[in-house]
């Protein structure tokens, strides 16, 4: 196989691959990325596969035992979730999210993976005529919502990020891109890594315990859990994606030669589905003290020079404090020492909070929804475990524990994740207009190529992509 100079850089030095992950992730999401990006994606896959092959595998030695293994795994997960529910009913607190800020931090940090949901299967779509791949392609199209906007998983997650002001642009650690980049790399190199894709799909479509607990605790905190509950139902081991993943393995095992090497590669792909920073690691990584410093450091880039000379804390001008990001920890300490911020008390007692929220909030709009929640929970300290949202003012004597998302939705008599309707937006979407204008005049191969481009991981969530998904779905059903 030809190896480009860029690929050598990645394959010979794993640390270089790590530093390039966020960049390569965004390159592969572009519609017209270059061939070198595909080579680099293959090189990165080899790095992670080399690591994966050295790990123990929980899959059975005989693929014929896979059906039983999946059923046993599902029973084990359900049993462990039952034990979790018993602990909660007995009065134990949340085990994942300490407060609202913690939960929102998780949603933000998981975004690079969630925003390419299903991408590992995209590379098989060009082989839609092969009956062995039909189930896998069907899974991909279902991740895309089968041509319905409000069922497209990426659209749903984008709406979730927007609802809670979670802007991920340029604000995430590089290692958070690992899992999403692996999925995009598999999509780019389906010809070379078919067994690994099938194994990855098998691993990713099993129902994990963390998904069940995350959905439960997000709902408790009045944060929309729909994206997670959707996966609980669609990935079930009886009739869902988990079951279909088993059939994909068995259908694609070689009949005319040895299946041993194929199965070993499937096992490596399965282990690859756990690469990178996972859900539990993200949750454990959250440190509100580090996060508050990080937020103020980011704000210092644009805040320095924007304050009047009379704005002082501990005798120093605010502009001076913000002139160097290394000053931020000392600045936060000075705000507390001068009683601008009073920790472990209701936020209303802190003068600094009145600058952010209220009738005369001079800094209104400076911080995002997420950043305000972090500041709110950092100031309140241990009391923030009640899950109160920063923009909810509890009435005197009322319970401060937030209403669950589902209960609040019933009271509101509506729960709309998305309000976008394709028909209302066609006039303003040039890609959709182009798609509808050009398709009738194209040859079938041209139509096929255009639809494949429109349902790519970086495009399918758009209005044109959703429309193209519906058309591709019809084409697959006729095959």
Coordinates of C-alpha atoms in Angstrom, one line a residue:
X1 CA 0.0 0.0 0.0
X2 CA 1.3 3.5 -0.9
X3 CA 2.2 5.6 2.1
X4 CA 2.4 9.4 1.7
X5 CA 4.9 11.5 3.6
X6 CA 2.0 12.8 5.8
X7 CA 1.1 9.2 6.6
X8 CA 4.7 8.3 7.5
X9 CA 4.6 11.2 10.0
X10 CA 1.6 9.7 11.7
X11 CA 2.6 6.1 11.6
X12 CA 6.1 6.5 12.8
X13 CA 5.3 8.9 15.7
X14 CA 2.0 8.2 17.6
X15 CA 2.3 11.5 19.5
X16 CA 2.1 13.4 16.2
X17 CA -1.1 11.6 15.5
X18 CA -2.5 12.7 18.8
X19 CA -1.7 16.3 18.2
X20 CA -3.3 16.2 14.7
X21 CA -6.6 14.5 15.7
X22 CA -8.8 17.6 16.0
X23 CA -7.5 19.0 12.8
X24 CA -7.9 15.8 10.8
X25 CA -11.4 15.3 12.3
X26 CA -12.6 18.6 10.9
X27 CA -10.8 18.0 7.6
X28 CA -12.7 14.7 7.1
X29 CA -16.0 16.4 7.9
X30 CA -15.5 18.7 4.9
X31 CA -17.2 17.7 1.7
X32 CA -14.1 18.1 -0.5
X33 CA -11.2 16.9 1.7
X34 CA -8.1 15.8 -0.1
X35 CA -6.6 12.3 -0.7
X36 CA -3.9 12.9 1.9
X37 CA -6.5 13.2 4.6
X38 CA -7.7 9.7 3.7
X39 CA -4.1 8.4 3.9
X40 CA -3.7 10.0 7.3
X41 CA -7.0 8.6 8.5
X42 CA -5.8 5.1 7.5
X43 CA -2.5 5.6 9.3
X44 CA -4.3 6.7 12.4
X45 CA -6.5 3.6 12.2
X46 CA -3.4 1.5 12.1
X47 CA -2.0 3.2 15.3
X48 CA -5.2 2.5 17.2
X49 CA -5.6 -1.0 15.8
X50 CA -2.1 -1.8 16.9
X51 CA -3.0 -0.8 20.4
X52 CA -6.4 -2.6 20.2
X53 CA -4.8 -5.9 19.2
X54 CA -2.7 -5.9 22.3
X55 CA -5.9 -5.8 24.5
X56 CA -7.9 -8.7 25.8
X57 CA -11.2 -9.3 23.9
X58 CA -14.5 -10.2 25.6
X59 CA -16.0 -11.6 22.5
X60 CA -16.4 -15.4 22.2
X61 CA -13.7 -17.4 20.4
X62 CA -16.3 -18.9 18.1
X63 CA -18.5 -16.4 16.2
X64 CA -21.2 -19.1 16.3
X65 CA -21.6 -18.2 20.0
X66 CA -22.1 -14.5 19.3
X67 CA -25.9 -14.6 19.6
X68 CA -25.8 -16.1 23.1
X69 CA -23.0 -13.6 24.1
X70 CA -25.1 -10.6 23.0
X71 CA -28.1 -11.9 25.0
X72 CA -26.0 -12.5 28.1
X73 CA -24.4 -9.1 27.8
X74 CA -27.8 -7.4 27.6
X75 CA -29.1 -9.3 30.7
X76 CA -25.9 -8.3 32.6
X77 CA -26.4 -4.7 31.7
X78 CA -30.0 -4.7 32.6
X79 CA -29.2 -6.4 35.9
X80 CA -26.6 -3.8 36.8
X81 CA -29.0 -1.0 35.9
X82 CA -31.6 -2.7 38.2
X83 CA -29.1 -2.6 41.0
X84 CA -28.4 1.1 40.3
X85 CA -32.2 1.8 40.5
X86 CA -32.4 -0.1 43.8
X87 CA -29.6 2.1 45.2
X88 CA -31.4 5.3 44.1
X89 CA -34.7 4.1 45.5
X90 CA -32.9 3.5 48.8
X91 CA -31.9 7.1 49.0
X92 CA -28.5 7.1 47.3
X93 CA -27.6 10.2 45.3
X94 CA -26.7 10.5 41.6
X95 CA -23.6 8.5 40.6
X96 CA -22.6 10.4 37.5
X97 CA -23.5 14.0 37.6
X98 CA -23.0 16.1 40.7
X99 CA -24.9 19.1 39.4
X100 CA -26.1 20.8 36.2
X101 CA -22.7 22.1 35.2
X102 CA -21.3 18.6 35.4
X103 CA -24.0 17.2 33.1
X104 CA -23.6 20.0 30.6
X105 CA -19.8 19.5 30.6
X106 CA -20.4 15.9 29.7
X107 CA -22.8 16.8 26.8
X108 CA -20.2 19.3 25.5
X109 CA -17.2 17.0 25.8
X110 CA -19.0 14.1 24.1
X111 CA -20.0 16.2 21.1
X112 CA -17.2 15.2 18.7
X113 CA -18.3 11.6 19.0
X114 CA -22.1 12.2 19.0
X115 CA -21.9 14.5 16.0
X116 CA -20.6 11.7 13.8
X117 CA -23.0 9.1 15.0
X118 CA -23.1 6.1 12.7
X119 CA -20.2 7.5 10.5
X120 CA -18.3 4.2 10.6
X121 CA -20.9 2.6 8.3
X122 CA -20.9 5.4 5.7
X123 CA -18.2 3.9 3.6
X124 CA -20.4 0.8 2.8
X125 CA -23.2 2.9 1.3
X126 CA -21.6 2.9 -2.1
X127 CA -22.0 -0.9 -2.1
X128 CA -25.7 -0.7 -1.5
X129 CA -26.4 -3.4 -4.1
X130 CA -24.6 -6.0 -2.0
X131 CA -27.2 -7.9 0.0
X132 CA -24.7 -8.7 2.7
X133 CA -24.3 -5.0 3.5
X134 CA -28.0 -4.1 3.4
X135 CA -28.5 -4.4 7.2
X136 CA -25.5 -2.3 8.0
X137 CA -26.6 0.4 5.5
X138 CA -30.0 0.2 7.0
X139 CA -28.5 0.9 10.4
X140 CA -26.6 4.0 9.0
X141 CA -29.8 5.4 7.4
X142 CA -31.7 4.9 10.7
X143 CA -28.9 6.9 12.5
X144 CA -29.7 9.6 9.9
X145 CA -33.5 9.4 10.6
X146 CA -34.5 7.7 7.4
X147 CA -35.0 11.1 5.8
X148 CA -36.9 12.7 8.7
X149 CA -35.3 15.7 10.4
X150 CA -36.6 15.1 13.9
X151 CA -35.2 11.5 13.9
X152 CA -31.7 12.3 12.6
X153 CA -29.3 11.7 15.5
X154 CA -26.9 14.4 14.7
X155 CA -29.7 17.0 14.2
X156 CA -31.1 16.0 17.6
X157 CA -27.7 16.3 19.3
X158 CA -27.0 19.7 17.7
X159 CA -30.4 20.8 19.0
X160 CA -29.4 19.6 22.4
X161 CA -26.2 21.6 22.3
X162 CA -28.0 24.7 21.1
X163 CA -30.7 24.4 23.8
X164 CA -28.1 24.6 26.6
X165 CA -25.7 27.0 24.9
X166 CA -22.9 24.4 24.4
X167 CA -20.5 25.9 21.9
X168 CA -17.7 23.4 21.2
X169 CA -15.8 25.4 18.6
X170 CA -12.1 25.5 19.6
X171 CA -12.9 24.7 23.2
X172 CA -12.3 20.9 23.6
X173 CA -9.2 18.9 24.4
X174 CA -7.7 17.1 21.5
X175 CA -8.2 13.6 23.0
X176 CA -12.0 14.1 22.9
X177 CA -11.8 13.8 19.1
X178 CA -10.2 10.3 19.1
X179 CA -13.4 8.2 18.9
X180 CA -15.2 10.4 16.4
X181 CA -12.0 10.5 14.2
X182 CA -11.8 6.7 14.3
X183 CA -15.4 6.5 13.0
X184 CA -14.6 9.0 10.2
X185 CA -11.4 7.1 9.4
X186 CA -13.4 3.9 9.0
X187 CA -15.8 5.6 6.7
X188 CA -13.0 6.8 4.5
X189 CA -11.3 3.4 4.3
X190 CA -14.1 0.9 4.0
X191 CA -12.4 -1.0 1.2
X192 CA -9.5 -1.9 3.5
X193 CA -11.2 -2.3 6.8
X194 CA -14.4 -4.2 6.2
X195 CA -14.0 -6.7 9.1
X196 CA -12.9 -4.0 11.5
X197 CA -16.0 -1.9 10.5
X198 CA -18.2 -4.9 11.2
X199 CA -16.5 -5.5 14.5
X200 CA -16.7 -1.8 15.5
X201 CA -20.4 -1.8 14.6
X202 CA -20.9 -4.9 16.8
X203 CA -19.3 -3.1 19.8
X204 CA -20.9 0.2 19.3
X205 CA -24.4 -1.1 19.0
X206 CA -24.4 -3.0 22.3
X207 CA -26.4 -1.2 25.0
X208 CA -24.0 0.1 27.6
X209 CA -24.8 0.7 31.3
X210 CA -23.5 4.3 31.1
X211 CA -26.2 5.1 28.5
X212 CA -29.0 4.0 30.8
X213 CA -27.6 5.8 33.8
X214 CA -26.9 9.0 31.8
X215 CA -30.4 9.2 30.5
X216 CA -31.9 8.6 34.0
X217 CA -29.8 11.3 35.6
X218 CA -30.1 13.9 32.8
X219 CA -33.9 13.5 33.1
X220 CA -33.6 14.1 36.9
X221 CA -31.7 17.3 36.3
X222 CA -34.4 18.5 33.9
X223 CA -32.0 18.1 30.9
X224 CA -33.5 16.7 27.8
X225 CA -32.5 12.9 27.7
X226 CA -34.2 12.2 24.3
X227 CA -31.0 11.6 22.4
X228 CA -29.9 8.9 24.9
X229 CA -33.4 7.3 25.4
X230 CA -33.6 7.0 21.6
X231 CA -30.5 4.9 21.6
X232 CA -31.7 2.8 24.4
X233 CA -34.7 1.7 22.3
X234 CA -33.0 1.5 18.9
X235 CA -30.0 -0.5 20.0
X236 CA -32.0 -3.3 21.7
X237 CA -30.7 -6.8 21.5
X238 CA -34.0 -8.4 20.5
X239 CA -34.9 -6.5 17.3
X240 CA -32.7 -3.4 17.2
X241 CA -29.2 -2.5 16.0
X242 CA -27.5 -4.8 18.4
X243 CA -29.3 -7.8 16.9
X244 CA -28.7 -6.6 13.4
X245 CA -25.0 -6.2 14.2
X246 CA -24.8 -9.9 15.0
X247 CA -26.4 -10.8 11.7
X248 CA -23.8 -8.6 9.9
X249 CA -21.0 -10.6 11.4
X250 CA -22.5 -13.9 10.5
X251 CA -23.5 -12.9 7.0
X252 CA -20.1 -11.6 6.1
X253 CA -17.9 -14.4 7.5
X254 CA -16.1 -16.0 4.6
X255 CA -17.7 -19.2 3.2
X256 CA -15.1 -20.0 0.6
X257 CA -12.0 -19.9 2.8
X258 CA -10.8 -19.6 6.3
X259 CA -12.8 -17.3 8.6
X260 CA -10.3 -17.3 11.4
X261 CA -8.4 -14.2 10.2
X262 CA -11.6 -12.4 9.4
X263 CA -12.9 -13.1 12.9
X264 CA -9.7 -11.9 14.5
X265 CA -10.0 -8.6 12.6
X266 CA -13.7 -8.3 13.6
X267 CA -12.5 -8.7 17.2
X268 CA -9.9 -5.9 16.7
X269 CA -12.6 -3.7 15.3
X270 CA -14.8 -4.5 18.3
X271 CA -12.0 -3.4 20.7
X272 CA -11.6 -0.2 18.6
X273 CA -15.1 0.9 19.5
X274 CA -13.8 1.6 23.1
X275 CA -10.8 3.7 22.0
X276 CA -10.4 7.3 23.1
X277 CA -11.9 9.1 26.0
X278 CA -15.2 7.3 26.9
X279 CA -18.3 8.4 28.8
X280 CA -17.1 7.5 32.3
X281 CA -13.7 9.0 31.7
X282 CA -15.3 12.3 30.6
X283 CA -17.5 12.3 33.7
X284 CA -14.7 11.6 36.1
X285 CA -12.5 14.2 34.5
X286 CA -14.8 17.1 35.4
X287 CA -13.3 19.4 38.0
X288 CA -15.3 22.6 38.6
X289 CA -12.3 24.5 39.9
X290 CA -10.4 23.8 36.7
X291 CA -13.4 24.5 34.6
X292 CA -14.0 27.9 36.2
X293 CA -10.4 28.9 35.6
X294 CA -10.6 27.7 32.0
X295 CA -13.8 29.8 31.4
X296 CA -12.2 33.0 32.8
X297 CA -9.0 32.4 30.8
X298 CA -11.0 32.2 27.6
X299 CA -12.9 35.4 28.5
X300 CA -9.7 37.2 29.3
X301 CA -8.7 37.2 25.6
X302 CA -11.6 39.5 24.7
X303 CA -12.2 41.1 28.1
X304 CA -8.9 42.8 28.5
X305 CA -9.0 46.5 27.6
X306 CA -12.8 46.5 27.7
X307 CA -13.2 47.7 31.3
X308 CA -13.2 51.3 32.5
X309 CA -10.4 52.6 34.8
X310 CA -12.7 52.7 37.8
X311 CA -13.2 48.9 37.6
X312 CA -10.8 47.6 40.2
X313 CA -10.4 44.5 42.4
X314 CA -7.8 44.4 45.2
X315 CA -6.4 47.7 44.0
X316 CA -5.8 46.5 40.4
X317 CA -7.6 47.5 37.3
X318 CA -9.7 44.7 35.7
X319 CA -7.9 45.2 32.5
X320 CA -4.6 44.6 34.3
X321 CA -6.0 41.4 35.8
X322 CA -7.1 40.1 32.4
X323 CA -4.0 41.1 30.6
X324 CA -2.4 37.7 31.3
X325 CA -4.3 34.5 31.6
X326 CA -1.9 33.3 34.3
X327 CA -3.4 36.0 36.5
X328 CA -6.9 34.3 36.5
X329 CA -6.5 32.0 39.6
X330 CA -5.3 35.0 41.6
X331 CA -8.0 37.2 40.2
X332 CA -10.7 34.7 41.2
X333 CA -9.2 34.5 44.7
X334 CA -9.2 38.4 44.9
X335 CA -12.9 38.4 43.9
X336 CA -13.7 36.1 46.8
X337 CA -11.4 38.0 49.3
X338 CA -13.2 41.3 48.4
X339 CA -16.6 39.6 48.7
X340 CA -17.5 40.1 45.1
X341 CA -18.0 36.4 45.2
X342 CA -19.2 34.6 48.3
X343 CA -18.7 30.8 47.9
X344 CA -21.0 28.2 49.3
X345 CA -23.9 30.6 49.5
X346 CA -26.9 31.4 47.3
X347 CA -25.6 33.3 44.2
X348 CA -27.9 36.3 45.1
X349 CA -25.4 37.1 47.9
X350 CA -22.5 37.6 45.5
X351 CA -22.3 41.0 43.9
X352 CA -20.5 39.5 40.9
X353 CA -23.5 37.4 40.1
X354 CA -25.7 40.6 40.0
X355 CA -23.4 41.8 37.1
X356 CA -24.4 38.6 35.1
X357 CA -28.1 38.2 35.9
X358 CA -30.8 40.5 37.1
X359 CA -32.5 43.8 36.1
X360 CA -29.2 45.8 36.0
X361 CA -26.8 43.1 34.9
X362 CA -24.0 45.1 33.3
X363 CA -22.3 42.0 32.0
X364 CA -25.5 40.3 30.6
X365 CA -24.6 38.2 27.6
X366 CA -20.9 38.0 28.3
X367 CA -21.1 34.3 29.4
X368 CA -23.0 31.5 27.7
X369 CA -25.7 29.3 29.2
X370 CA -23.1 26.7 30.0
X371 CA -20.6 29.2 31.5
X372 CA -23.3 30.8 33.7
X373 CA -24.2 27.3 35.0
X374 CA -20.6 26.6 35.9
X375 CA -20.2 29.9 37.7
X376 CA -23.6 29.4 39.4
X377 CA -22.7 25.9 40.7
X378 CA -19.1 26.9 41.6
X379 CA -20.4 29.7 43.8
X380 CA -23.0 27.6 45.4
X381 CA -20.6 24.7 46.1
X382 CA -22.1 21.6 47.8
X383 CA -25.6 23.1 47.6
X384 CA -25.4 22.8 43.8
X385 CA -26.0 19.1 44.2
X386 CA -29.7 19.9 44.2
X387 CA -29.4 20.3 40.5
X388 CA -30.8 23.8 40.3
X389 CA -30.5 25.6 37.0
X390 CA -28.9 29.0 37.1
X391 CA -31.9 30.7 35.5
X392 CA -34.5 29.1 37.9
X393 CA -35.3 31.1 41.0
X394 CA -36.8 28.9 43.7
X395 CA -39.7 30.3 45.6
X396 CA -39.3 30.7 49.4
X397 CA -40.2 27.4 51.1
X398 CA -40.5 25.5 47.8
X399 CA -38.4 22.4 47.1
X400 CA -35.2 23.2 45.2
X401 CA -34.9 19.8 43.5
X402 CA -35.6 20.4 39.8
X403 CA -38.6 18.7 38.2
X404 CA -37.6 15.9 35.8
X405 CA -37.5 16.8 32.1
X406 CA -40.4 14.4 31.3
X407 CA -42.6 15.8 34.1
X408 CA -41.9 19.4 33.1
X409 CA -42.7 18.5 29.5
X410 CA -46.0 17.0 30.5
X411 CA -46.9 20.1 32.5
X412 CA -46.0 22.3 29.5
X413 CA -48.1 19.9 27.3
X414 CA -45.4 19.9 24.7
X415 CA -41.9 18.5 24.1
X416 CA -40.4 19.6 20.9
X417 CA -36.7 18.8 20.3
X418 CA -36.8 20.4 16.9
X419 CA -39.0 23.1 15.3
X420 CA -37.3 23.0 11.8
X421 CA -39.5 21.9 9.0
X422 CA -37.9 21.3 5.7
X423 CA -40.7 22.8 3.6
X424 CA -40.4 26.1 5.5
X425 CA -36.7 26.4 4.8
X426 CA -36.4 25.3 1.1
X427 CA -36.4 28.9 -0.1
X428 CA -33.3 29.7 1.8
X429 CA -31.4 26.4 1.2
X430 CA -29.4 26.6 -2.0
X431 CA -28.1 23.0 -1.6
X432 CA -31.6 21.6 -1.5
X433 CA -32.6 23.7 -4.5
X434 CA -29.6 22.4 -6.4
X435 CA -30.4 18.8 -5.5
X436 CA -34.0 19.1 -6.7
X437 CA -33.0 20.9 -9.8
X438 CA -30.1 18.7 -10.9
X439 CA -31.3 15.2 -10.0
X440 CA -34.0 14.8 -12.7
X441 CA -31.5 15.5 -15.5
X442 CA -28.7 13.3 -14.3
X443 CA -27.8 9.8 -15.3
X444 CA -28.3 7.1 -12.6
X445 CA -24.5 6.9 -11.7
X446 CA -24.5 10.7 -11.4
X447 CA -27.5 10.6 -9.1
X448 CA -26.0 7.9 -7.1
X449 CA -22.8 9.9 -6.6
X450 CA -24.6 13.1 -5.6
X451 CA -26.8 11.3 -3.1
X452 CA -23.8 9.6 -1.6
X453 CA -22.1 13.0 -1.2
X454 CA -25.1 14.5 0.4
X455 CA -25.5 11.7 3.1
X456 CA -21.8 11.9 4.1
X457 CA -21.2 12.3 7.9
X458 CA -20.4 16.0 7.5
X459 CA -23.5 16.7 5.3
X460 CA -26.4 14.4 6.1
X461 CA -27.8 16.6 9.0
X462 CA -28.4 19.5 6.6
X463 CA -31.7 20.2 5.0
X464 CA -30.4 18.9 1.7
X465 CA -28.8 15.9 3.4
X466 CA -32.1 14.9 5.1
X467 CA -33.8 15.1 1.7
X468 CA -31.1 13.0 0.1
X469 CA -31.3 10.4 2.9
X470 CA -35.0 9.9 2.1
X471 CA -34.2 9.4 -1.6
X472 CA -31.3 7.0 -0.9
X473 CA -33.6 5.1 1.4
X474 CA -36.1 4.6 -1.4
X475 CA -33.3 3.4 -3.7
X476 CA -32.1 0.9 -1.1
X477 CA -35.6 -0.5 -0.6
X478 CA -35.9 -1.1 -4.3
X479 CA -32.6 -3.0 -4.5

